[in-house]
Every structure is written in C-alpha cells, then in structure tokens.
Short mmCIF file of C-alpha atoms and ligand atoms in Angstrom, two decimals:
data_model
loop_
_atom_site.label_atom_id
_atom_site.label_comp_id
_atom_site.label_asym_id
_atom_site.label_seq_id
_atom_site.Cartn_x
_atom_site.Cartn_y
_atom_site.Cartn_z
CA MET A 18 126.87 235.90 67.79
CA PRO A 19 125.16 234.56 64.66
CA THR A 20 122.25 232.42 65.82
CA ALA A 21 120.09 229.84 64.13
CA VAL A 22 116.75 229.07 65.77
CA LEU A 23 115.31 225.77 64.65
CA ALA A 24 111.64 224.89 64.98
CA ARG A 25 112.15 221.38 66.32
CA PRO A 26 115.03 219.19 67.51
CA ASP A 27 114.87 217.27 64.20
CA ASP A 28 114.31 220.34 61.99
CA PHE A 29 116.47 219.37 59.05
CA ASP A 30 115.01 221.94 56.65
CA GLY A 31 115.58 224.71 59.20
CA TRP A 32 119.16 223.59 59.75
CA ARG A 33 119.80 223.41 56.02
CA ALA A 34 118.43 226.89 55.33
CA ALA A 35 120.45 228.40 58.18
CA ALA A 36 123.61 226.50 57.27
CA ARG A 37 123.36 227.70 53.66
CA GLY A 38 123.04 231.29 54.84
CA PHE A 39 125.99 231.07 57.23
CA ALA A 40 128.17 229.27 54.67
CA ALA A 41 127.41 231.89 52.00
CA ALA A 42 128.30 234.64 54.48
CA GLY A 43 131.53 232.86 55.40
CA VAL A 44 130.61 232.40 59.08
CA ALA A 45 133.03 230.02 60.82
CA ALA A 46 131.53 226.92 62.47
CA GLU A 47 132.68 227.81 65.99
CA ARG A 48 130.89 231.18 65.87
CA VAL A 49 127.36 229.93 65.22
CA VAL A 50 124.89 229.36 68.06
CA TRP A 51 122.31 226.69 67.28
CA GLN A 52 119.08 226.74 69.25
CA VAL A 53 115.82 224.85 69.19
CA GLY A 54 112.56 226.60 70.10
CA ASP A 55 111.03 230.04 69.79
CA ALA A 56 113.51 232.39 71.33
CA PRO A 57 117.27 232.39 71.73
CA THR A 58 118.15 231.65 75.33
CA ASP A 59 121.88 232.02 75.04
CA LEU A 60 122.99 235.41 76.39
CA LEU A 61 125.50 235.76 73.58
CA ALA A 62 123.02 234.85 70.92
CA GLY A 63 121.98 237.58 68.56
CA ALA A 64 122.26 237.98 64.83
CA PRO A 65 120.02 235.57 62.92
CA ALA A 66 121.28 233.50 60.05
CA PRO A 67 121.75 235.62 56.93
CA ALA A 68 119.67 234.58 53.94
CA ALA A 69 121.72 232.69 51.39
CA THR A 70 122.35 234.91 48.41
CA ALA A 71 125.00 233.10 46.41
CA PRO A 72 124.05 229.68 45.03
CA MET A 73 125.06 226.90 47.39
CA PHE A 74 127.97 224.72 46.42
CA THR A 75 126.85 221.20 45.82
CA VAL A 76 127.34 218.53 48.44
CA PRO A 77 127.24 214.77 47.93
CA LYS A 78 123.79 213.21 48.23
CA ALA A 79 125.17 210.76 50.77
CA PHE A 80 126.01 213.66 53.10
CA LEU A 81 122.44 214.93 52.98
CA GLU A 82 121.15 211.44 53.73
CA ILE A 83 123.41 211.11 56.76
CA ALA A 84 122.62 214.67 57.87
CA ARG A 85 118.86 213.96 57.83
CA ARG A 86 119.44 211.19 60.35
CA VAL A 87 122.18 212.88 62.40
CA ILE A 88 119.86 215.85 62.97
CA CYS A 89 117.65 213.45 64.92
CA ASN A 90 120.44 212.52 67.33
CA ALA A 91 119.98 213.87 70.85
CA ASP A 92 123.63 215.02 70.99
CA HIS A 93 123.48 218.81 71.40
CA GLU A 94 126.56 219.29 69.18
CA ARG A 95 124.94 217.71 66.14
CA PHE A 96 123.98 220.96 64.36
CA ALA A 97 127.46 222.44 64.80
CA LEU A 98 129.19 219.24 63.71
CA LEU A 99 127.06 219.04 60.58
CA TYR A 100 127.75 222.67 59.77
CA ALA A 101 131.49 222.10 60.24
CA ALA A 102 131.24 219.14 57.86
CA LEU A 103 129.32 221.23 55.34
CA LEU A 104 132.09 223.85 55.33
CA ALA A 105 134.78 221.18 55.08
CA LEU A 106 133.02 219.62 52.08
CA ARG A 107 133.54 222.82 50.12
CA ASP A 108 137.29 222.16 50.00
CA ARG A 109 137.20 218.37 50.33
CA PRO A 110 134.20 216.99 48.40
CA LYS A 111 135.39 213.44 49.14
CA LEU A 112 135.66 214.07 52.88
CA PHE A 113 133.19 211.31 53.70
CA ASP A 114 135.34 208.70 51.95
CA ASP A 115 137.88 209.20 54.74
CA ALA A 116 136.35 207.18 57.56
CA ALA A 117 139.43 207.89 59.73
CA ASP A 118 138.78 211.66 59.73
CA PRO A 119 137.69 212.51 63.32
CA LEU A 120 134.73 214.65 62.20
CA VAL A 121 133.54 212.00 59.75
CA ARG A 122 133.96 209.30 62.40
CA ARG A 123 131.93 211.29 64.89
CA LEU A 124 129.13 211.87 62.40
CA TYR A 125 129.11 208.21 61.38
CA ASP A 126 128.80 207.29 65.08
CA LEU A 127 125.89 209.68 65.58
CA ASP A 128 124.26 208.30 62.45
CA LYS A 129 124.73 204.70 63.61
CA SER A 130 123.15 205.44 66.95
CA VAL A 131 120.09 206.98 65.25
CA ARG A 132 119.75 204.06 62.86
CA ARG A 133 119.91 201.65 65.78
CA ASP A 134 117.21 203.60 67.60
CA VAL A 135 115.04 203.52 64.46
CA HIS A 136 115.50 199.77 64.25
CA LYS A 137 114.66 199.28 67.94
CA MET A 138 111.48 201.30 67.57
CA ARG A 139 110.39 199.13 64.63
CA ALA A 140 111.21 195.95 66.53
CA PHE A 141 109.89 196.80 69.99
CA VAL A 142 106.73 198.83 69.45
CA ARG A 143 103.81 196.72 70.72
CA PHE A 144 100.36 198.06 69.97
CA ARG A 145 97.55 197.61 72.48
CA GLU A 146 93.96 197.86 71.34
CA VAL A 147 91.81 200.51 73.04
CA ALA A 148 88.29 201.79 72.44
CA ASP A 149 88.56 205.18 70.72
CA ALA A 150 85.96 207.61 72.12
CA SER A 151 86.74 210.12 69.37
CA ILE A 152 85.26 207.81 66.75
CA ALA A 153 81.54 208.46 66.43
CA ASP A 154 80.42 204.92 65.56
CA GLY A 155 82.71 203.39 68.18
CA GLY A 156 85.86 201.71 67.01
CA GLU A 157 89.28 200.85 68.14
CA ARG A 158 92.70 202.43 68.05
CA PHE A 159 96.01 200.71 68.53
CA VAL A 160 98.23 202.55 70.93
CA ALA A 161 101.87 201.89 71.72
CA TRP A 162 104.34 203.40 74.15
CA PHE A 163 107.99 203.71 73.20
CA GLU A 164 110.96 205.57 74.68
CA PRO A 165 113.38 206.50 71.93
CA GLU A 166 116.86 207.76 72.69
CA HIS A 167 116.80 210.21 69.81
CA HIS A 168 114.28 212.42 68.02
CA ILE A 169 113.28 209.70 65.58
CA VAL A 170 109.48 209.79 65.74
CA ARG A 171 109.03 211.71 62.47
CA LEU A 172 111.90 209.93 60.79
CA ASN A 173 110.23 206.60 61.54
CA SER A 174 106.61 207.59 61.04
CA GLY A 175 106.48 206.78 57.31
CA PHE A 176 107.49 203.22 58.07
CA PHE A 177 104.61 202.71 60.51
CA ALA A 178 102.15 204.49 58.21
CA ARG A 179 103.03 202.12 55.37
CA ARG A 180 103.01 199.01 57.54
CA PHE A 181 99.79 199.73 59.40
CA ALA A 182 97.92 201.70 56.75
CA ALA A 183 94.60 200.00 57.48
CA MET A 184 94.60 200.59 61.25
CA ARG A 185 94.09 203.66 63.41
CA TRP A 186 97.12 203.91 65.63
CA SER A 187 99.14 206.19 67.89
CA ILE A 188 102.68 205.81 69.12
CA LEU A 189 103.23 207.81 72.30
CA THR A 190 106.74 208.76 73.35
CA PRO A 191 108.12 211.23 75.89
CA LEU A 192 109.55 213.37 73.07
CA GLU A 193 106.73 213.52 70.55
CA CYS A 194 103.68 211.43 69.64
CA VAL A 195 102.57 210.32 66.20
CA HIS A 196 99.03 209.39 65.17
CA TRP A 197 97.62 207.79 62.04
CA ASP A 198 94.03 208.21 60.90
CA GLY A 199 94.72 207.87 57.22
CA GLU A 200 97.20 210.71 57.55
CA LEU A 201 99.99 211.45 59.96
CA ALA A 202 99.65 213.94 62.81
CA PHE A 203 102.11 214.85 65.54
CA THR A 204 101.48 216.06 69.09
CA PRO A 205 103.85 216.92 71.95
CA GLY A 206 105.38 214.20 74.11
CA ALA A 207 103.26 212.12 76.49
CA THR A 208 103.88 210.19 79.68
CA ARG A 209 103.77 206.46 80.27
CA ALA A 210 100.49 206.95 82.15
CA ASP A 211 98.83 208.19 78.93
CA ALA A 212 99.36 204.82 77.28
CA PRO A 213 97.15 201.79 77.95
CA ASP A 214 98.75 199.23 80.15
CA GLY A 215 98.03 195.74 79.04
CA ASP A 216 95.15 194.00 77.34
CA PRO A 217 94.21 190.44 76.47
CA LEU A 218 96.76 190.38 73.65
CA GLU A 219 99.52 190.60 76.22
CA ALA A 220 98.54 187.27 77.69
CA THR A 221 98.82 185.71 74.24
CA TRP A 222 102.28 187.17 73.75
CA ARG A 223 103.41 185.90 77.11
CA THR A 224 102.05 182.38 76.60
CA TYR A 225 103.66 182.29 73.21
CA TYR A 226 107.03 183.50 74.40
CA ALA A 227 107.07 181.08 77.34
CA SER A 228 106.28 178.19 75.02
CA ILE A 229 109.11 178.91 72.59
CA PHE A 230 111.69 179.68 75.25
CA ASN A 231 114.38 177.00 75.17
CA PRO A 232 116.47 177.10 78.36
CA ALA A 233 119.35 175.24 76.70
CA ARG A 234 119.82 178.07 74.22
CA LEU A 235 119.93 180.81 76.79
CA LYS A 236 122.45 183.49 75.88
CA VAL A 237 121.88 186.33 78.28
CA LYS A 238 124.58 188.53 76.72
CA ALA A 239 123.16 188.24 73.22
CA MET A 240 119.62 188.75 74.54
CA THR A 241 120.50 191.90 76.38
CA SER A 242 122.48 193.41 73.52
CA GLU A 243 119.71 192.74 70.96
CA MET A 244 116.93 193.67 73.34
CA PRO A 245 118.45 196.23 75.72
CA ARG A 246 116.92 196.18 79.19
CA LYS A 247 115.45 199.65 78.80
CA TYR A 248 112.90 198.24 76.30
CA TRP A 249 111.93 195.26 78.45
CA LYS A 250 109.41 197.08 80.56
CA ASN A 251 107.22 197.81 77.54
CA LEU A 252 107.24 194.30 76.09
CA PRO A 253 104.61 191.94 77.45
CA GLU A 254 106.89 188.94 76.97
CA ALA A 255 109.80 190.57 78.79
CA SER A 256 108.15 190.26 82.18
CA LEU A 257 108.72 186.51 81.84
CA VAL A 258 112.42 186.75 81.09
CA PRO A 259 113.85 186.97 84.64
CA GLY A 260 111.73 183.99 85.78
CA LEU A 261 112.58 181.94 82.71
CA VAL A 262 116.27 182.78 83.03
CA ALA A 263 116.21 181.85 86.70
CA GLY A 264 114.47 178.55 85.94
CA ALA A 265 116.58 177.74 82.87
CA GLU A 266 119.16 175.59 84.66
CA GLU A 267 116.49 173.53 86.33
CA ARG A 268 114.53 173.04 83.12
CA THR A 269 117.69 172.04 81.24
CA ARG A 270 118.50 169.50 83.97
CA MET A 271 115.00 168.03 83.68
CA MET A 272 115.31 167.78 79.90
CA ILE A 273 118.65 165.98 80.26
CA GLU A 274 117.17 163.56 82.78
CA ALA A 275 114.19 162.88 80.52
CA GLY A 276 116.56 162.24 77.60
CA ALA A 277 118.77 159.93 79.67
CA ALA A 278 115.70 157.98 80.76
CA ALA A 279 114.95 157.46 77.06
CA GLY A 280 118.42 155.87 76.64
CA ARG A 281 120.21 158.65 74.79
CA SER A 282 123.84 159.66 75.33
CA ASN A 283 124.59 162.94 77.03
CA ASP A 284 125.95 164.45 73.78
CA GLU A 285 122.85 163.47 71.86
CA VAL A 286 120.61 164.88 74.55
CA GLN A 287 122.55 168.15 74.69
CA ALA A 288 122.40 168.46 70.92
CA ALA A 289 118.72 167.66 70.78
CA ILE A 290 117.65 170.08 73.48
CA ALA A 291 119.70 172.85 71.94
CA GLY A 292 117.00 172.75 69.30
CA ASP A 293 119.14 173.88 66.40
CA VAL A 294 121.48 170.89 66.37
CA ALA A 295 120.10 167.62 65.15
CA THR A 296 120.76 164.31 66.82
CA PRO A 297 123.47 162.71 64.65
CA SER A 298 122.19 159.92 62.48
CA PRO A 299 124.03 157.62 60.07
CA GLU A 300 121.27 158.05 57.48
CA ARG A 301 121.72 161.79 57.33
CA ALA A 302 125.48 161.50 57.31
CA THR A 303 125.40 159.43 54.14
CA ALA A 304 122.60 161.30 52.34
CA PRO A 305 123.31 165.01 52.40
CA LEU A 306 121.01 167.36 50.57
CA ALA A 307 122.36 168.01 47.11
CA ALA A 308 122.73 171.64 46.12
CA GLY A 309 120.06 172.51 43.58
CA GLY A 310 117.51 170.30 45.23
CA ALA A 311 117.72 166.93 43.54
CA GLY A 312 118.70 165.02 46.66
CA VAL A 313 116.37 164.15 49.46
CA ALA A 314 117.81 163.49 52.89
CA PRO A 315 115.49 161.10 54.62
CA VAL A 316 114.78 162.22 58.13
CA PRO A 317 115.22 159.22 60.41
CA SER A 318 111.78 157.86 61.05
CA GLY A 319 112.47 155.93 64.23
CA ASP A 320 113.30 158.92 66.43
CA ALA A 321 110.93 160.95 68.53
CA PRO A 322 109.05 163.64 66.54
CA ALA A 323 110.94 166.44 68.32
CA ASP A 324 114.28 164.95 67.23
CA ARG A 325 113.08 164.40 63.71
CA LEU A 326 111.85 167.97 63.51
CA ALA A 327 115.15 169.26 64.92
CA ALA A 328 116.99 167.19 62.30
CA LEU A 329 114.76 168.56 59.56
CA ARG A 330 115.32 172.12 60.74
CA ASP A 331 119.05 171.52 60.78
CA GLU A 332 118.93 170.33 57.16
CA ALA A 333 116.77 173.27 56.18
CA LEU A 334 119.31 175.74 57.53
CA ARG A 335 121.63 174.57 54.75
CA CYS A 336 118.95 174.38 52.05
CA LYS A 337 120.03 175.26 48.52
CA ARG A 338 117.09 173.78 46.71
CA CYS A 339 116.44 177.08 44.92
CA PRO A 340 118.47 180.29 44.54
CA LEU A 341 116.50 182.17 47.22
CA TYR A 342 118.94 181.07 49.93
CA GLY A 343 121.62 183.40 48.45
CA PRO A 344 120.38 186.91 49.30
CA ALA A 345 118.32 185.89 52.37
CA THR A 346 119.76 186.17 55.86
CA GLN A 347 118.71 182.70 56.95
CA THR A 348 116.20 179.89 56.57
CA VAL A 349 113.05 180.65 58.53
CA PHE A 350 111.78 177.27 59.60
CA GLY A 351 108.43 176.48 61.20
CA GLU A 352 107.91 176.54 64.94
CA GLY A 353 105.49 175.15 67.47
CA PRO A 354 104.83 171.94 69.36
CA THR A 355 105.29 168.70 67.43
CA ALA A 356 101.99 167.51 68.90
CA ALA A 357 100.08 170.47 67.44
CA ARG A 358 96.73 169.47 65.92
CA LEU A 359 96.52 172.69 63.95
CA MET A 360 99.15 173.90 61.50
CA PHE A 361 99.27 177.23 59.69
CA VAL A 362 101.21 177.65 56.46
CA GLY A 363 102.01 181.19 55.36
CA GLU A 364 103.66 182.40 52.18
CA GLN A 365 107.29 183.22 52.97
CA PRO A 366 109.15 185.13 55.68
CA GLY A 367 109.07 188.90 55.40
CA ASP A 368 111.81 191.40 56.19
CA GLN A 369 111.50 191.07 59.97
CA GLU A 370 111.09 187.30 59.94
CA ASP A 371 114.24 187.03 57.81
CA LEU A 372 116.18 188.96 60.45
CA ALA A 373 114.61 187.25 63.46
CA GLY A 374 114.67 183.72 61.99
CA ARG A 375 111.08 183.08 63.09
CA PRO A 376 107.80 183.03 61.13
CA PHE A 377 105.09 185.67 61.50
CA VAL A 378 106.78 188.04 63.92
CA GLY A 379 106.49 191.19 61.76
CA PRO A 380 103.45 193.30 60.82
CA ALA A 381 101.55 190.42 59.19
CA GLY A 382 102.33 188.42 62.32
CA GLN A 383 100.70 191.08 64.48
CA VAL A 384 97.51 190.91 62.41
CA PHE A 385 97.67 187.12 62.52
CA ASP A 386 98.05 187.13 66.32
CA ARG A 387 95.18 189.57 66.69
CA ALA A 388 92.91 187.40 64.53
CA LEU A 389 93.91 184.24 66.40
CA ALA A 390 93.17 185.92 69.72
CA ALA A 391 89.79 187.08 68.39
CA ALA A 392 89.00 183.55 67.21
CA GLY A 393 89.99 181.99 70.53
CA ILE A 394 92.98 180.09 69.14
CA ASP A 395 96.12 179.86 71.27
CA ARG A 396 99.06 180.31 68.87
CA SER A 397 101.45 178.57 71.26
CA ARG A 398 99.50 175.33 70.70
CA THR A 399 99.71 175.54 66.90
CA TYR A 400 102.56 174.91 64.49
CA VAL A 401 103.28 177.90 62.24
CA THR A 402 105.39 177.67 59.13
CA ASN A 403 105.73 179.01 55.59
CA ALA A 404 105.41 177.52 52.11
CA VAL A 405 108.76 179.10 51.19
CA LYS A 406 111.46 179.27 53.82
CA HIS A 407 113.61 182.11 52.50
CA PHE A 408 112.72 185.79 52.14
CA LYS A 409 112.43 186.75 48.47
CA PHE A 410 112.90 190.45 47.92
CA GLU A 411 114.06 193.17 45.60
CA ALA A 412 116.63 195.56 47.01
CA ARG A 413 115.68 199.23 46.51
CA GLY A 414 118.40 201.29 48.10
CA LYS A 415 118.51 200.11 51.67
CA ARG A 416 114.97 198.76 51.57
CA ARG A 417 114.10 195.17 50.81
CA ILE A 418 110.78 194.94 49.03
CA HIS A 419 108.83 191.69 49.28
CA SER A 420 108.63 189.79 46.03
CA LYS A 421 106.18 186.93 45.45
CA PRO A 422 107.69 183.45 45.18
CA ASP A 423 107.17 181.76 41.81
CA THR A 424 105.81 178.25 41.30
CA GLY A 425 109.32 176.78 40.90
CA GLU A 426 110.31 178.17 44.30
CA ILE A 427 107.07 176.98 45.91
CA ASP A 428 107.53 173.52 44.44
CA ALA A 429 111.18 173.34 45.54
CA CYS A 430 110.23 174.26 49.09
CA ARG A 431 107.24 171.94 49.29
CA TRP A 432 109.63 169.19 50.30
CA TRP A 433 110.16 170.89 53.67
CA VAL A 434 106.48 171.60 54.26
CA GLU A 435 105.54 168.01 53.52
CA HIS A 436 108.15 166.74 55.96
CA GLU A 437 107.00 169.18 58.62
CA ARG A 438 103.43 167.94 58.12
CA GLY A 439 104.63 164.34 58.10
CA ILE A 440 106.22 164.80 61.52
CA VAL A 441 103.65 167.04 63.20
CA LYS A 442 100.68 165.25 61.61
CA PRO A 443 98.17 168.06 62.20
CA ALA A 444 94.50 167.15 61.99
CA VAL A 445 93.90 170.41 60.14
CA THR A 446 96.30 172.54 58.10
CA VAL A 447 95.28 176.09 57.24
CA ALA A 448 96.76 177.64 54.10
CA LEU A 449 97.12 181.39 54.54
CA GLY A 450 96.90 182.77 51.02
CA ALA A 451 97.39 181.50 47.49
CA THR A 452 101.05 180.52 47.79
CA ALA A 453 100.38 178.29 50.79
CA ALA A 454 97.29 176.85 49.09
CA ARG A 455 99.38 175.96 46.05
CA SER A 456 102.04 174.42 48.23
CA LEU A 457 99.52 172.20 50.01
CA THR A 458 97.36 171.19 47.05
CA GLY A 459 99.94 171.30 44.25
CA LYS A 460 97.70 173.46 42.07
CA ALA A 461 96.41 177.01 41.75
CA VAL A 462 93.55 177.70 44.16
CA THR A 463 91.01 180.54 44.08
CA ILE A 464 90.79 181.64 47.70
CA SER A 465 87.34 183.22 47.44
CA ARG A 466 85.91 179.97 46.07
CA GLU A 467 87.58 177.54 48.45
CA ARG A 468 87.69 179.41 51.74
CA GLY A 469 85.58 178.40 54.72
CA ARG A 470 85.24 174.67 54.03
CA PRO A 471 87.49 171.63 54.35
CA LEU A 472 89.49 170.18 51.46
CA ARG A 473 90.95 166.69 51.53
CA LEU A 474 94.72 166.52 51.03
CA ALA A 475 96.60 163.63 49.43
CA ASP A 476 97.58 162.22 52.85
CA GLY A 477 93.92 162.10 53.90
CA SER A 478 94.13 165.04 56.31
CA GLU A 479 92.12 168.23 56.06
CA ALA A 480 93.16 171.62 54.73
CA TRP A 481 91.28 174.88 55.05
CA ILE A 482 91.99 177.89 52.91
CA ALA A 483 92.05 181.43 54.30
CA VAL A 484 93.33 184.79 53.17
CA HIS A 485 96.87 185.84 54.03
CA PRO A 486 97.03 188.27 56.99
CA SER A 487 98.99 190.81 54.94
CA PHE A 488 95.97 191.07 52.62
CA LEU A 489 94.26 192.74 55.59
CA LEU A 490 97.25 194.96 56.27
CA TRP A 491 97.58 196.78 53.02
CA SER A 492 93.99 197.60 52.18
CA GLU A 493 93.49 201.36 51.75
CA ASP A 494 89.78 201.24 52.49
CA ARG A 495 89.40 200.98 56.28
CA ALA A 496 85.80 199.75 56.33
CA ALA A 497 86.61 197.06 53.77
CA ALA A 498 89.73 196.08 55.75
CA GLU A 499 87.72 195.72 58.94
CA ALA A 500 85.09 193.61 57.18
CA GLU A 501 87.85 191.40 55.74
CA PHE A 502 89.40 191.05 59.18
CA GLU A 503 86.03 189.87 60.56
CA ARG A 504 85.73 187.34 57.73
CA PHE A 505 89.21 186.09 58.47
CA VAL A 506 88.32 185.67 62.15
CA ALA A 507 85.11 183.86 61.15
CA ASP A 508 87.17 181.44 59.01
CA LEU A 509 89.46 180.80 61.98
CA VAL A 510 86.49 180.23 64.29
CA ALA A 511 85.16 177.66 61.79
CA VAL A 512 88.54 175.92 61.88
CA ARG A 513 88.56 175.90 65.69
CA GLU A 514 85.06 174.40 65.75
CA ARG A 515 86.02 171.82 63.15
CA LEU A 516 89.01 170.75 65.23
CA ALA A 517 86.77 170.34 68.26
CA ALA A 518 84.35 168.24 66.19
CA LEU A 519 87.21 166.03 64.95
CA GLY A 520 87.91 165.26 68.61
N1 LIG B 7 104.20 186.52 55.76
C1 LIG B 7 104.25 185.17 55.72
O1 LIG B 7 103.61 184.53 54.89
N2 LIG B 7 104.99 184.53 56.59
C2 LIG B 7 105.69 185.15 57.54
O2 LIG B 7 106.36 184.48 58.30
C3 LIG B 7 105.61 186.55 57.57
C4 LIG B 7 104.87 187.22 56.68
#
C-alpha cells in the first residue's frame, strides 16, 4: 500500500509533500498508510509517496492554516482526514464554507481541541527558577512542566520565545521539550521527575491566590471547565483549591455574620461579599456615569472602604469614559486589600489580563512577581491596579498587539485611579512606567531622572517611579536585561525600606 512516513507527529511539511505526491498520482484517501517515525511498521505498508510531478491545484489559505494545527492533534486519523479533505477541495473549493459537512465538522473539532490545548499551555505554564550548571558564570534558567494533550510544543514555541525573549527557559513535556537560549531547541520528551518541584515563588503564588479567593463567588463548575483538573497538579495555587472550596461555606457564613453585626441587611451583605456587586446606594442610583466621561458618580463616602471599593469597581465595569471599552473584553479593575499601604499602578491590562479580568497575571505579571519576591514584598498585601483599565490593542489576524494608551485615554481613566487611591489611601504609590507616572502626576515624567526617590503627590502622599516590568521582558540583550532587573529590584527594596521608615 502507498505509505507516507513522517518525521514527527506534527510534521506538517512532510504531510504536505506526501499528500501532494499522492494527490498528483490519483491515490484514493483510503489506500494511503500514514506513519510517524523511521520505518513503516504496518505489514501492508510498502510503496512510498510518489514525488509530485504535476503542479498542485491551489487550496484555500484557510485550509492550510487549519491543517497546520490539525496535524498537531493526537488523533491518529488526522493525516488521513486532512488528505481526504485535500482531495475533496479539488472538486469543491468552497468545502470549508459548509460547516455541516461531516468531514469539515470533524476537522473543525480537531482544530478546536488543538487551539484549546495551545491556550491552556499559555495560561498554565508556571516557570520555576533553577540554577543552570551549563552556564559557565553561573546563572539561572526558568523551567516549567506541562502535559499537553496534543503535539503542540513546536506550534506554541514561538509564543513563548517572543514573550520570554530575555530569559533562559525550558518547557518540559512528556511528548517533546523546548528550550530557549536566544534560539529555540527541541529535545525528546521528559518525565515529571526531570522538572524542578517547587521554589520560593510557589509560596508567593499560594499566598496571593488565597488572599484573592472570595468564597461567596465560588463557582466550581466554571473553575473546573476553565482550569481542568488535569492541570491543577502543576499549579502552585491549585493545591489550595480543595481546602478553600471546603472552607468556603464557613467563610461565607462568617462574612455574613460580620456584616449583620455591622447592621446591614442580608441582601446588602450578600451583594457586598460577592465582590462584584456594589451595595445599593441612593447617591449612585441618581448619579450614573455619563457615557463619554463627563459625569462623575460620587462613591458614597460613609460606607466601609471595602464597600466603597466594590461600588467603584461596579461602576468601572460599565465605564465608557473613552472608546477603549468597545473592543476590550472587560474592565480590568485593581485588586488587593483596601488597607494596603503600598499601591502599584501599571500601564494598562495586556492580552491575558483582558481575558482574565485581573491586573498583572500575564508575562509582565510574572516578571513583576519575581521582582517583588526578590525585593521581599508580599504582593498579597499590596494593591495592584493600572492607569488605564481597558486593553488597547491593534488586531493583526487573530493576534491582538498591545498599543500604548494616549494622553486623552490616560486622563479619562485617571478618575478611577484617583478614587482607588482615595479609598485605599496607600502611604506609597509606585508608578510602573511612564503611563502610570503621567497618570499619578498629571505630566510627562522621565523615568531615568525620577526613579529611586520619593515625589510628593497633590494629596500629600508619596509616589515612587520605577520602570514597567515589560521593559525588562522585551530586551534582546540578556546581560542588559539582567542588570535592569536588578535595578528594578533595588528600586523596590528602596520602596520597602521607605515604607518601614514611614511606620
Ligand atoms: N501591563 C500592565 O501595565 N498592567 C497589567 O496588568 C499587565 C501588563
């Protein structure tokens, strides 16, 4: 039987060359044996794919895009299904417009499963820092363990290379491992035991997760569908989930009792502890935020800070003060304890923050967390927010490329930052980058000139200026990036010491 031997399970180029040869020779889909590896193992296998002689008929670009992903699916029929689709496209170039066609449906399903796996890998890879003995002058490598369902390591490697260009990293998986040392390299699959198992960063993650966990918002079904249980074992924060879930009812009861003791009705208490629903107030009911940003809805000043912050967040979810709310997924509001003495203001949510609805959870967030840990600052005791609350981006195909907010957008959003600061009343606010510095001071600030010393803000409190963590992420020059990281940590240490001195 005609046989195609592919070099790897995700060998798209090999599949394409073989499929072209078979199609040109008029070989029916059901006759071809597809194999991965060096030698055919099927007893019936024999004749190799003929070389394509006639020029290939053209296929829609969209088919090739889908095929590149479907090839990565672990389903052993994928090569044959794609070849059948290729043959069908010769007579029906618009085949893929017919989503009801069983072959098209099957391929779309395989594609969807791969895309989901790609997304999970991006969301659930957690790097752990290890000393790298292969580096002569000492140095660290960030190593992660992930168990993909499909052969997506190569497909996803460009994403990680772009995001973590300034770090040395490896992602180990049972199927194949990928390494970055300024260029990508691949090695055969590893075992869980090859990956480091926990480091000090894990404790930070766990503290952080425990502090933001709100028992009243517990939705086990949603949690398990977004974060399937198979990934839990590799996430430091996941080890807390069963205990937090088990204790959720008790914690909710205690919150209700505390609210009742403060004289609030059951409905108000329920709404307030849900965190995303503000306690109703007549003031807010009569002063809604006007679209376009002219109106200001005063946040009731008599309530407890947590209620006022919840009310503010609720308003912000409906913010239309500038056009950025349109394309973004959601408002990404600040988070952290209302009693925090230290506040961080970033620029704006990135792609992952926009999807998660939380600040600094993507790649810049990882650098930020690493720097905080190095500086001895517990993120769960700080309030973290952004100068601009919606993700501003340019769509390029399916990618959303970060775009810098302009001064009009920063000024429109300052209203929220000022109210957050008015409620939290931090002793020190750190501006991460130029956008945050402009938001806090109302004018353009040169980071290199102002960093590392306190500035007095209009309300009398202190601001410190630091670089934005993504500045450290994108640098091509590794030595310079490491030096910048150390400077960033030093700035954070100075802030920590200043806070201690302020008492
Ligand atoms: N960059 C920011 O400034 N804020 C975030 O929340 C994420 C990335």
